[in-house]
XYZ file of C-alpha atoms in Angstrom:
670
model
C 16.097 8.156 30.979
C 18.030 6.084 30.077
C 22.546 5.213 30.034
C 24.690 5.788 27.193
C 27.274 3.410 28.249
C 25.478 0.753 29.553
C 22.934 -1.755 27.719
C 21.246 -1.548 31.122
C 18.003 -4.003 31.699
C 14.413 -3.273 32.565
C 13.112 -5.271 35.450
C 9.512 -6.511 35.080
C 7.354 -2.844 35.915
C 9.503 -1.557 33.253
C 11.922 0.538 35.754
C 15.520 0.754 33.492
C 18.263 -0.011 35.636
C 21.872 0.437 34.637
C 25.179 -0.976 37.086
C 26.899 1.846 35.652
C 25.052 5.007 37.538
C 22.603 3.259 40.268
C 21.591 6.442 42.303
C 22.918 9.250 39.715
C 19.190 9.828 38.252
C 18.543 5.953 37.480
C 16.858 3.954 40.120
C 18.937 1.681 42.617
C 18.963 -2.015 41.797
C 16.134 -4.271 43.015
C 16.053 -7.504 44.391
C 15.153 -9.254 41.586
C 14.666 -13.464 40.815
C 17.787 -15.173 40.743
C 19.275 -16.447 36.381
C 21.115 -19.783 36.517
C 24.112 -19.225 33.912
C 26.101 -21.227 32.335
C 28.608 -22.140 29.885
C 29.723 -24.660 27.393
C 29.676 -28.384 29.204
C 30.756 -26.439 33.021
C 28.214 -26.206 36.134
C 25.365 -23.603 36.384
C 25.256 -21.253 38.598
C 23.061 -18.700 39.790
C 22.766 -15.240 39.562
C 20.813 -12.207 40.248
C 18.564 -10.947 37.526
C 20.600 -8.228 35.732
C 23.850 -8.698 36.117
C 26.069 -8.637 33.076
C 28.045 -11.184 30.703
C 31.492 -10.063 31.975
C 30.661 -10.412 36.245
C 29.256 -14.207 34.869
C 32.179 -15.539 32.967
C 34.108 -13.901 36.169
C 32.041 -16.551 38.875
C 32.056 -19.043 36.551
C 36.177 -18.674 34.253
C 39.867 -18.809 35.550
C 41.449 -16.300 35.266
C 43.437 -17.213 32.454
C 39.843 -18.375 30.554
C 38.575 -15.045 31.423
C 41.057 -13.398 30.112
C 40.729 -15.076 26.618
C 37.532 -14.270 26.358
C 35.993 -11.219 24.284
C 31.844 -11.826 23.680
C 30.051 -15.109 24.128
C 27.439 -17.015 22.007
C 23.694 -17.358 23.188
C 21.411 -19.190 21.244
C 23.536 -18.610 17.618
C 23.808 -14.796 18.386
C 26.912 -12.855 19.443
C 26.106 -10.562 22.412
C 28.743 -8.078 24.054
C 30.674 -8.915 27.701
C 28.339 -5.335 29.025
C 25.333 -6.976 28.331
C 22.978 -7.783 31.084
C 21.218 -10.900 31.770
C 17.788 -11.140 32.967
C 17.064 -14.719 32.426
C 18.527 -18.322 32.295
C 20.538 -18.826 29.657
C 23.486 -21.471 28.231
C 26.688 -19.132 27.036
C 28.915 -20.087 24.943
C 32.942 -17.903 25.246
C 34.232 -16.546 21.798
C 37.568 -16.293 22.689
C 40.405 -14.485 21.058
C 41.598 -17.260 18.851
C 38.533 -17.783 17.344
C 37.287 -16.045 13.877
C 34.865 -14.491 15.348
C 37.248 -13.040 17.428
C 39.012 -12.602 14.912
C 36.754 -9.926 13.714
C 34.892 -9.207 16.718
C 38.608 -6.541 16.829
C 38.621 -6.234 13.355
C 35.442 -4.707 13.086
C 36.340 -2.759 15.960
C 39.745 -1.908 14.847
C 37.883 -0.001 12.439
C 35.451 2.007 14.619
C 39.117 3.088 15.839
C 40.439 3.864 12.963
C 37.215 5.972 11.827
C 37.944 8.455 15.462
C 41.413 8.324 14.914
C 40.706 9.765 11.148
C 37.547 12.281 12.308
C 39.796 13.955 15.150
C 42.511 14.488 13.063
C 40.889 15.139 9.529
C 38.555 17.209 11.244
C 33.947 17.032 10.824
C 33.774 17.365 6.956
C 34.425 14.376 6.677
C 31.890 11.362 6.461
C 31.885 8.087 7.631
C 30.400 5.319 5.152
C 31.104 1.336 6.422
C 33.326 0.237 8.025
C 33.145 -3.650 8.258
C 36.033 -7.084 8.804
C 37.638 -8.744 6.177
C 39.100 -11.880 5.693
C 42.279 -11.224 6.468
C 41.674 -7.429 8.403
C 39.158 -4.580 7.368
C 37.466 -1.067 5.628
C 36.436 2.038 6.367
C 35.238 4.496 3.701
C 35.606 7.799 3.859
C 34.004 10.841 2.115
C 36.555 13.077 2.217
C 37.794 15.753 -0.583
C 42.169 15.281 -0.131
C 43.230 12.142 -0.626
C 45.084 10.610 2.064
C 48.785 10.442 1.600
C 51.294 8.347 3.360
C 51.937 10.680 5.979
C 48.207 10.344 6.447
C 48.942 6.922 7.798
C 51.624 7.371 9.926
C 49.378 9.999 11.758
C 46.499 8.085 11.567
C 48.606 4.503 12.982
C 49.851 6.781 16.204
C 46.138 8.197 17.074
C 45.273 4.956 16.625
C 47.817 3.189 19.164
C 46.838 6.510 21.165
C 43.730 5.105 21.201
C 44.085 1.781 21.877
C 46.626 2.942 25.394
C 43.409 4.901 26.459
C 41.496 1.378 27.288
C 38.194 3.385 25.771
C 35.124 1.325 26.678
C 32.836 -0.007 23.650
C 29.249 1.031 24.703
C 25.999 0.273 23.413
C 22.917 2.253 23.043
C 19.698 1.122 21.542
C 17.907 4.427 19.887
C 14.109 3.921 17.611
C 14.745 4.203 13.942
C 13.496 8.053 14.784
C 16.574 9.257 16.708
C 19.194 7.406 15.710
C 18.564 9.968 12.352
C 18.192 12.106 14.258
C 21.196 11.444 15.910
C 23.013 11.329 12.403
C 20.928 14.165 10.608
C 22.920 16.476 13.638
C 25.775 15.284 12.950
C 25.492 15.000 8.592
C 26.188 12.066 8.500
C 23.612 11.459 5.768
C 25.425 7.836 4.633
C 24.101 6.421 8.015
C 20.780 7.807 7.231
C 20.290 6.302 4.109
C 21.625 3.666 5.934
C 18.846 3.790 8.621
C 16.319 4.332 5.726
C 16.745 1.162 4.778
C 16.535 -0.831 8.407
C 12.699 -1.658 8.497
C 13.326 -2.834 12.199
C 12.247 -0.457 15.417
C 15.114 0.261 17.125
C 18.872 -0.205 16.292
C 21.750 -0.044 18.357
C 24.433 2.521 18.212
C 28.133 1.873 19.265
C 30.969 4.550 20.980
C 34.143 4.738 21.972
C 35.331 8.100 23.393
C 33.101 10.631 21.307
C 32.860 8.300 18.844
C 29.274 6.894 17.831
C 28.665 4.895 15.286
C 25.745 2.257 13.898
C 26.372 -1.010 14.941
C 24.827 -4.129 15.545
C 27.948 -5.391 17.533
C 29.831 -7.322 19.296
C 32.768 -5.883 19.990
C 35.680 -5.491 21.869
C 35.195 -4.955 25.643
C 37.309 -1.790 26.053
C 40.426 -0.517 22.685
C 43.040 -1.416 24.885
C 42.650 -5.448 23.717
C 43.708 -3.593 20.329
C 47.366 -4.903 20.190
C 48.522 -4.620 16.634
C 47.161 -2.051 14.171
C 48.546 -1.454 10.573
C 47.351 0.282 7.251
C 47.464 -1.260 4.700
C 46.289 0.618 1.710
C 43.621 2.857 -0.119
C 41.419 2.109 -3.052
C 38.439 4.022 -4.339
C 35.050 2.864 -4.015
C 31.952 3.674 -4.945
C 28.479 4.196 -2.318
C 26.703 1.139 -2.253
C 29.090 -0.128 -5.156
C 27.192 1.975 -7.588
C 29.110 4.386 -9.640
C 26.857 6.957 -10.093
C 27.106 7.385 -6.642
C 29.797 9.198 -5.137
C 33.545 7.485 -4.672
C 35.086 6.915 -1.275
C 38.545 6.404 -0.063
C 38.339 2.193 1.230
C 41.603 2.422 3.818
C 42.224 -1.010 4.174
C 43.964 -2.337 8.171
C 44.389 -5.050 9.848
C 44.136 -6.237 13.527
C 45.098 -8.753 16.413
C 45.351 -9.029 19.802
C 49.027 -9.361 19.861
C 51.736 -7.983 18.457
C 53.387 -10.885 17.421
C 50.944 -11.851 14.881
C 50.866 -8.389 13.017
C 54.956 -9.765 12.300
C 54.055 -13.175 11.591
C 51.351 -11.749 9.006
C 53.417 -9.318 7.566
C 56.013 -11.760 7.181
C 53.685 -14.080 5.302
C 52.197 -11.434 3.203
C 56.706 -10.970 2.210
C 56.159 -15.109 1.644
C 52.922 -14.663 -0.161
C 54.151 -12.322 -2.632
C 56.754 -15.089 -3.604
C 54.710 -17.834 -4.316
C 51.310 -16.012 -6.007
C 50.040 -18.369 -8.448
C 49.304 -16.218 -11.225
C 53.469 -14.773 -10.958
C 54.528 -18.343 -10.202
C 51.985 -19.455 -13.108
C 53.128 -17.518 -15.708
C 56.330 -18.213 -14.854
C 56.504 -22.504 -15.358
C 53.736 -21.897 -18.004
C 51.025 -23.902 -16.289
C 47.534 -21.658 -16.988
C 46.761 -18.807 -18.705
C 43.645 -16.229 -19.001
C 43.011 -14.748 -21.835
C 40.776 -11.864 -22.269
C 39.600 -12.683 -25.864
C 37.979 -16.659 -23.785
C 36.966 -14.746 -21.634
C 38.242 -13.508 -17.723
C 37.245 -16.493 -14.582
C 37.820 -19.168 -17.665
C 40.471 -20.536 -16.754
C 43.107 -22.105 -20.200
C 45.318 -25.504 -18.988
C 48.732 -25.354 -20.820
C 50.453 -28.466 -21.327
C 52.649 -28.777 -17.189
C 49.472 -27.267 -15.694
C 47.161 -29.951 -17.700
C 49.535 -32.806 -17.025
C 49.512 -31.808 -13.361
C 45.903 -31.502 -13.686
C 46.246 -35.812 -15.278
C 48.219 -36.751 -12.159
C 45.912 -35.224 -9.791
C 42.861 -36.071 -11.625
C 44.437 -39.910 -11.680
C 44.752 -40.580 -8.134
C 41.662 -38.968 -7.236
C 40.233 -41.826 -8.936
C 42.044 -44.583 -8.068
C 41.507 -43.581 -4.303
C 37.750 -43.747 -4.772
C 37.821 -46.614 -6.540
C 39.362 -47.939 -3.827
C 36.893 -46.535 -1.325
C 33.492 -48.112 -2.829
C 33.326 -44.940 -5.102
C 31.323 -45.453 -9.092
C 32.319 -43.071 -11.454
C 29.310 -40.355 -13.727
C 29.836 -38.050 -15.953
C 26.817 -35.493 -16.472
C 26.105 -32.372 -19.331
C 27.272 -28.767 -18.471
C 23.628 -27.740 -19.060
C 20.039 -28.809 -18.614
C 15.834 -27.777 -18.130
C 15.367 -24.118 -16.529
C 12.754 -25.720 -14.588
C 15.400 -28.865 -12.929
C 16.920 -25.572 -10.994
C 13.468 -24.663 -9.805
C 13.343 -28.190 -8.295
C 16.121 -28.011 -6.342
C 15.582 -24.894 -4.847
C 18.755 -22.915 -6.681
C 16.436 -20.149 -8.920
C 14.711 -19.336 -5.294
C 18.390 -19.046 -3.133
C 21.024 -19.655 -5.880
C 19.888 -17.281 -8.657
C 22.329 -13.781 -9.007
C 25.274 -16.721 -8.714
C 24.398 -18.290 -11.977
C 24.299 -17.216 -15.054
C 21.803 -16.341 -17.259
C 19.531 -19.449 -19.063
C 19.397 -20.270 -22.816
C 16.215 -20.856 -24.471
C 16.611 -23.980 -26.790
C 14.147 -24.647 -29.475
C 11.383 -23.000 -26.788
C 13.008 -24.356 -23.939
C 15.046 -22.726 -21.400
C 17.890 -24.044 -20.252
C 21.005 -23.164 -17.268
C 25.034 -23.992 -17.882
C 24.541 -25.874 -14.480
C 25.967 -24.082 -10.912
C 26.039 -27.449 -9.423
C 26.427 -31.152 -10.199
C 24.419 -32.463 -7.323
C 20.525 -32.852 -9.422
C 22.154 -34.610 -12.148
C 23.195 -37.134 -9.513
C 19.657 -36.937 -8.189
C 18.723 -38.039 -12.275
C 21.093 -41.001 -12.478
C 18.737 -41.975 -8.935
C 15.995 -41.704 -10.329
C 17.241 -44.006 -13.643
C 15.108 -47.417 -11.706
C 13.490 -48.554 -8.364
C 16.189 -48.262 -6.096
C 16.523 -51.162 -3.264
C 17.400 -50.662 0.521
C 20.142 -53.659 -0.654
C 21.796 -51.234 -2.495
C 22.687 -48.801 0.221
C 25.086 -47.115 0.057
C 25.024 -45.719 -3.058
C 28.756 -43.892 -3.484
C 28.299 -42.400 -6.964
C 31.806 -39.580 -7.662
C 32.670 -36.780 -10.518
C 34.677 -34.552 -12.183
C 32.540 -32.486 -12.556
C 32.868 -28.525 -14.151
C 30.591 -26.525 -12.990
C 30.115 -22.497 -13.696
C 28.751 -20.003 -11.272
C 28.252 -16.182 -11.731
C 31.628 -13.539 -10.392
C 32.023 -10.359 -10.603
C 35.448 -9.608 -12.490
C 36.027 -7.286 -9.612
C 36.117 -10.498 -7.027
C 37.988 -12.530 -9.888
C 41.458 -13.678 -8.132
C 44.074 -16.141 -10.450
C 42.752 -19.748 -9.922
C 41.397 -19.000 -6.319
C 37.962 -17.442 -7.744
C 36.698 -17.957 -11.426
C 33.530 -18.628 -13.349
C 34.316 -22.444 -14.578
C 35.598 -24.672 -12.117
C 35.537 -28.813 -11.468
C 34.831 -29.987 -8.136
C 35.698 -32.984 -7.393
C 32.216 -33.455 -6.282
C 30.078 -36.892 -4.721
C 26.843 -37.804 -3.332
C 26.792 -40.760 -1.302
C 22.829 -41.968 -0.991
C 22.314 -43.967 2.198
C 19.791 -45.110 5.128
C 19.699 -43.160 8.500
C 21.327 -46.109 9.884
C 24.076 -45.499 7.509
C 24.812 -42.064 7.931
C 26.890 -42.077 11.104
C 29.288 -44.716 9.073
C 29.537 -42.567 5.580
C 30.408 -39.533 7.304
C 33.266 -40.993 8.870
C 34.640 -43.339 5.888
C 34.218 -39.465 4.027
C 36.394 -37.335 7.130
C 39.374 -40.353 7.273
C 39.626 -40.432 2.806
C 39.163 -36.231 3.103
C 42.812 -36.499 5.967
C 43.817 -38.722 3.477
C 43.983 -37.127 0.317
C 44.853 -34.032 1.799
C 48.024 -35.511 3.410
C 48.993 -36.874 0.402
C 49.010 -33.440 -1.216
C 51.094 -31.924 1.570
C 48.488 -30.987 3.607
C 49.250 -32.482 7.631
C 47.339 -29.385 9.397
C 43.808 -27.373 8.808
C 40.907 -25.820 11.163
C 37.406 -27.415 11.054
C 34.266 -25.956 11.288
C 30.857 -26.737 11.945
C 28.295 -24.606 10.016
C 25.102 -24.231 10.682
C 21.580 -23.259 9.454
C 21.294 -20.540 7.460
C 18.406 -17.388 8.102
C 17.354 -18.482 4.278
C 16.302 -22.082 4.328
C 14.731 -24.076 3.233
C 13.584 -27.994 4.972
C 11.329 -28.762 8.112
C 13.535 -27.568 11.656
C 13.913 -31.324 12.939
C 15.436 -32.469 9.279
C 18.090 -29.515 9.931
C 18.518 -30.271 13.326
C 19.100 -33.797 13.291
C 22.198 -33.454 10.458
C 23.666 -30.821 12.534
C 24.044 -33.640 14.643
C 24.826 -36.671 13.118
C 28.175 -34.235 12.049
C 28.772 -32.854 15.192
C 28.593 -36.223 16.232
C 31.081 -37.652 13.698
C 33.170 -34.794 14.467
C 32.925 -35.318 18.239
C 33.967 -39.938 17.498
C 36.848 -39.018 15.922
C 38.013 -37.239 18.050
C 38.761 -34.286 16.082
C 39.123 -30.258 17.209
C 36.200 -27.703 15.375
C 34.545 -24.876 15.726
C 30.684 -23.516 14.978
C 30.980 -20.828 12.542
C 26.822 -20.052 13.058
C 24.940 -19.746 10.183
C 27.289 -20.640 7.263
C 25.667 -24.211 6.028
C 24.033 -23.799 2.861
C 20.233 -23.468 1.963
C 19.554 -26.615 2.050
C 21.614 -28.043 4.758
C 24.328 -27.952 7.572
C 27.952 -29.118 6.363
C 31.528 -29.573 7.625
C 34.581 -27.181 6.777
C 37.214 -27.802 6.621
C 40.519 -24.908 5.428
C 43.758 -26.104 5.102
C 46.661 -24.669 6.051
C 50.257 -24.267 3.855
C 53.065 -23.901 4.485
C 53.568 -20.884 5.713
C 50.765 -20.769 7.691
C 47.426 -19.654 6.109
C 43.829 -21.206 5.079
C 41.774 -21.801 2.583
C 38.453 -23.663 2.039
C 39.039 -26.651 0.528
C 36.361 -29.999 1.496
C 33.390 -29.467 2.657
C 30.773 -31.836 3.878
C 26.796 -31.635 3.558
C 24.311 -33.814 5.093
C 20.886 -32.995 2.959
C 17.453 -34.181 3.207
C 15.419 -31.573 1.576
C 16.931 -32.757 -1.734
C 15.595 -36.397 -1.897
C 12.379 -34.685 -0.641
C 12.319 -32.332 -3.532
C 12.974 -34.873 -6.028
C 10.840 -36.979 -4.312
C 13.320 -39.508 -4.281
C 12.560 -43.259 -2.334
C 13.624 -46.481 -1.979
C 12.394 -50.080 -1.513
C 12.671 -51.008 2.061
C 12.748 -53.771 4.267
C 9.703 -53.685 4.785
C 8.674 -53.908 1.425
C 7.422 -50.277 1.394
C 8.826 -46.113 -0.131
C 11.494 -45.081 2.095
C 13.437 -41.437 1.439
C 17.266 -42.097 1.112
C 19.596 -39.454 3.422
C 21.688 -37.388 0.256
C 24.999 -36.747 1.485
C 27.179 -34.342 -0.878
C 31.096 -33.588 -0.180
C 33.839 -32.249 -1.859
C 38.041 -32.786 -1.018
C 39.776 -30.690 -2.868
C 36.990 -28.028 -3.448
C 38.094 -27.355 -7.265
C 40.729 -28.603 -9.491
C 41.505 -24.823 -10.197
C 41.148 -23.553 -6.543
C 43.393 -26.391 -5.319
C 46.035 -26.589 -8.238
C 46.560 -22.525 -7.189
C 46.714 -23.622 -3.460
C 49.978 -26.161 -3.586
C 51.695 -23.292 -6.683
C 51.908 -21.373 -3.357
C 51.870 -23.770 -0.762
C 55.311 -25.376 -2.737
C 55.710 -22.031 -4.226
C 56.097 -24.125 -7.764
C 58.625 -26.608 -6.897
C 55.975 -29.630 -6.326
C 56.270 -32.980 -5.271
C 58.389 -35.655 -7.483
C 54.669 -37.631 -8.443
C 52.866 -34.586 -9.252
C 56.034 -32.169 -11.190
C 55.517 -31.742 -14.601
C 59.098 -32.311 -16.016
C 60.992 -34.687 -13.307
C 64.353 -34.469 -14.805
C 65.921 -32.646 -17.691
C 69.016 -33.553 -19.657
C 72.044 -31.315 -19.563
C 74.984 -31.381 -22.465
C 77.992 -30.270 -21.977
C 78.976 -29.493 -25.604
C 77.691 -30.571 -28.777
C 79.911 -33.810 -29.093
C 77.526 -34.878 -26.557
C 74.286 -34.180 -28.623
C 73.533 -37.676 -29.968
C 74.221 -39.578 -26.132
C 72.073 -36.720 -24.639
C 69.338 -37.860 -27.141
C 69.854 -40.643 -25.868
C 69.675 -40.802 -22.880
C 66.078 -38.938 -23.105
C 64.720 -41.711 -25.356
C 65.348 -44.346 -22.223
C 63.865 -41.868 -20.027
C 60.775 -41.161 -22.058
C 60.045 -45.269 -22.647
C 60.890 -45.270 -18.408
C 57.649 -43.248 -18.122
C 60.446 -40.762 -16.664
C 58.433 -37.116 -17.425
C 61.495 -35.796 -18.912
C 62.593 -32.720 -21.338
C 66.039 -32.112 -22.861
C 67.919 -28.799 -23.320
C 70.812 -29.129 -25.649
C 71.049 -25.918 -25.871
C 74.195 -23.762 -27.263
C 74.522 -22.572 -23.873
C 77.352 -22.917 -21.156
C 75.980 -25.514 -18.680
C 76.294 -23.050 -15.961
C 73.222 -21.578 -17.186
C 71.377 -24.201 -18.586
C 71.338 -25.346 -14.885
C 70.000 -21.823 -13.814
C 67.288 -21.990 -16.373
C 66.381 -25.531 -15.185
C 66.372 -24.344 -11.632
C 64.416 -21.795 -11.918
C 61.697 -23.938 -14.050
C 61.838 -26.014 -10.424
C 62.519 -29.024 -12.009
C 63.879 -31.131 -9.009
C 66.585 -33.867 -11.350
C 69.130 -32.360 -13.956
C 70.950 -35.358 -15.604
C 73.735 -33.928 -16.870
C 75.966 -35.367 -20.323
C 79.810 -34.664 -20.862
C 82.319 -36.801 -22.562
C 82.723 -38.931 -19.610
C 79.317 -39.837 -18.659
C 79.789 -40.264 -22.800
C 82.270 -43.027 -22.658
C 81.034 -44.727 -19.157
C 77.624 -44.730 -20.283
C 76.147 -42.889 -17.326
C 74.808 -39.758 -15.842
C 75.684 -37.385 -13.515
C 72.846 -36.209 -11.488
C 72.161 -32.141 -10.033
C 69.598 -31.793 -7.732
C 67.616 -28.873 -7.983
C 68.775 -27.914 -3.926
C 72.293 -28.083 -6.358
C 73.002 -32.155 -4.050
C 74.584 -33.894 -6.495
C 74.674 -37.478 -6.994
C 77.747 -39.908 -7.419
C 77.554 -40.982 -11.445
C 75.054 -43.640 -12.179
C 73.437 -45.631 -14.924
C 70.673 -44.421 -16.795
C 68.397 -47.341 -15.711
C 68.936 -46.759 -12.278
C 68.148 -43.023 -12.226
C 64.645 -43.960 -13.977
C 64.518 -46.230 -10.691
C 65.395 -43.181 -8.262
C 62.645 -41.693 -10.597
C 60.003 -43.930 -9.681
C 61.377 -45.318 -6.244
C 60.193 -41.645 -5.300
C 57.325 -41.139 -7.093
C 55.452 -44.197 -5.439
C 56.875 -42.260 -1.832
C 54.442 -39.856 -2.409
């Protein structure tokens, strides 16, 4: 028999051993060969075969470090602390504060919530799936009665009780047939359906208390690791996303290891409502989305378009200073090009349908890279030309389901601040250094000095040789380490053609946003048979680096709106000043001031309506305008202006030319 409370382990004779139940119907552990276990770059130590990860960590980690570990990674696979080790292994710890540690907690919290719901509302209720999400988790339930706010209170209370009980998460491996029978006996039809689609011979089940769920894991060691939990909302969700299938009730929640983190998160949510770029974008007349034009397609209004021009001009200037050349490429290409690039094999679900032109199939572009390769191939290249740095603000189109679209953050058409570098093998490291430097410099200019860096490794589906993948991954890793930048490994999150560095910027309220990416690619140069003439007069294959610093102008603009709550820095605000007259007696002088500021290249508006001054000041403040230029009889007589800042502070009266110089000087600082 096998223990339901432990993975246990098999010895070489095939006998099953379990440290939880030695001598209780189970054989006792025999002396077995020692194994070598290490954590990271730390010391390797000997342990008896069959020792659990948790037992090994007690020796290999200090007490403080040990308390922070919730799982480990072995060769890019995450495993539980209760797993048994039976061979030499190098472990990487997964800590509470890591992205994987957060996901493990939140997925575990979904199991705990499901247990609470079943205990509160009875066995007639059926469970479906409960994954972790970016900032929490959800679980789908099949229940006739709708959940109510009172139910939320009861569920939260029961979750807290389960957490306080510190129930261990335990794993059991069953054959598909055994697992199906288990869930059929419990009338859990959704689990049975999932099992019907699994091709593996065995599956794992996790339990805490009396609740058992089909799950790959890993999970937190016990429910007590869940220190803060809150149900957020409820929504309807069709089973498997199919409107012909049953409508389930989806409970969304979030979870943290520390109650202070939950408090911080709830504050962020309230602050985020005030900063929502969709709300501010409409109020400040920055962008619009039209049902007639189509969902996910952005209309840049004059003020937003002006901000975009300022961003683009700065971007182009910085790239010129850093040795890049600007390109422009078409929006469509023959479909066969996307077959050569591999996008039809790996990316077709994210592409729009093709179009036929004169019996030739064309594809609207989801990427810019094959076009830059086309430019590379317009003539023979020499090693003397390298590195070649080409950049483009290239608009691409990707299919996103309507339900996934979100303002500027998730769209169907967007402009990437794209660039591709073709370099020699010996230039690769320096080019990655240069990209990182330029990347962080540009982010800092826009007000982002805090960020998380991730090294995303090979996904399950990929192209190219393992050797080239390892070279590319090592190059990115070495560059980060030589730059002294802290980073985390994000297993399996690379793109199909290569590993990447992802930089997630943090806004003023601490939220992380995916923007920058740097990718090393041996694959596309090989697929498109790129070559250059080397110093030996023979053909060689270049290395290609893909990179985007802001990601997309649309998403980056949305992040900027929320980061600054619409009150942009002076250099990139669409309206830097607004001229306000006190009475109609200053209409002509107000227009003179307005015209002088325009001639001085100040972005200025005027409000000469017959309204009270306080009303016009209030409207200018709501429009997030940095400076209000007030003119009355006194200012008209002395040919000066009184300047009021959007924070309410008044400056001493000054001439129009002095005010224009103040604006120019502040804008240059960025």
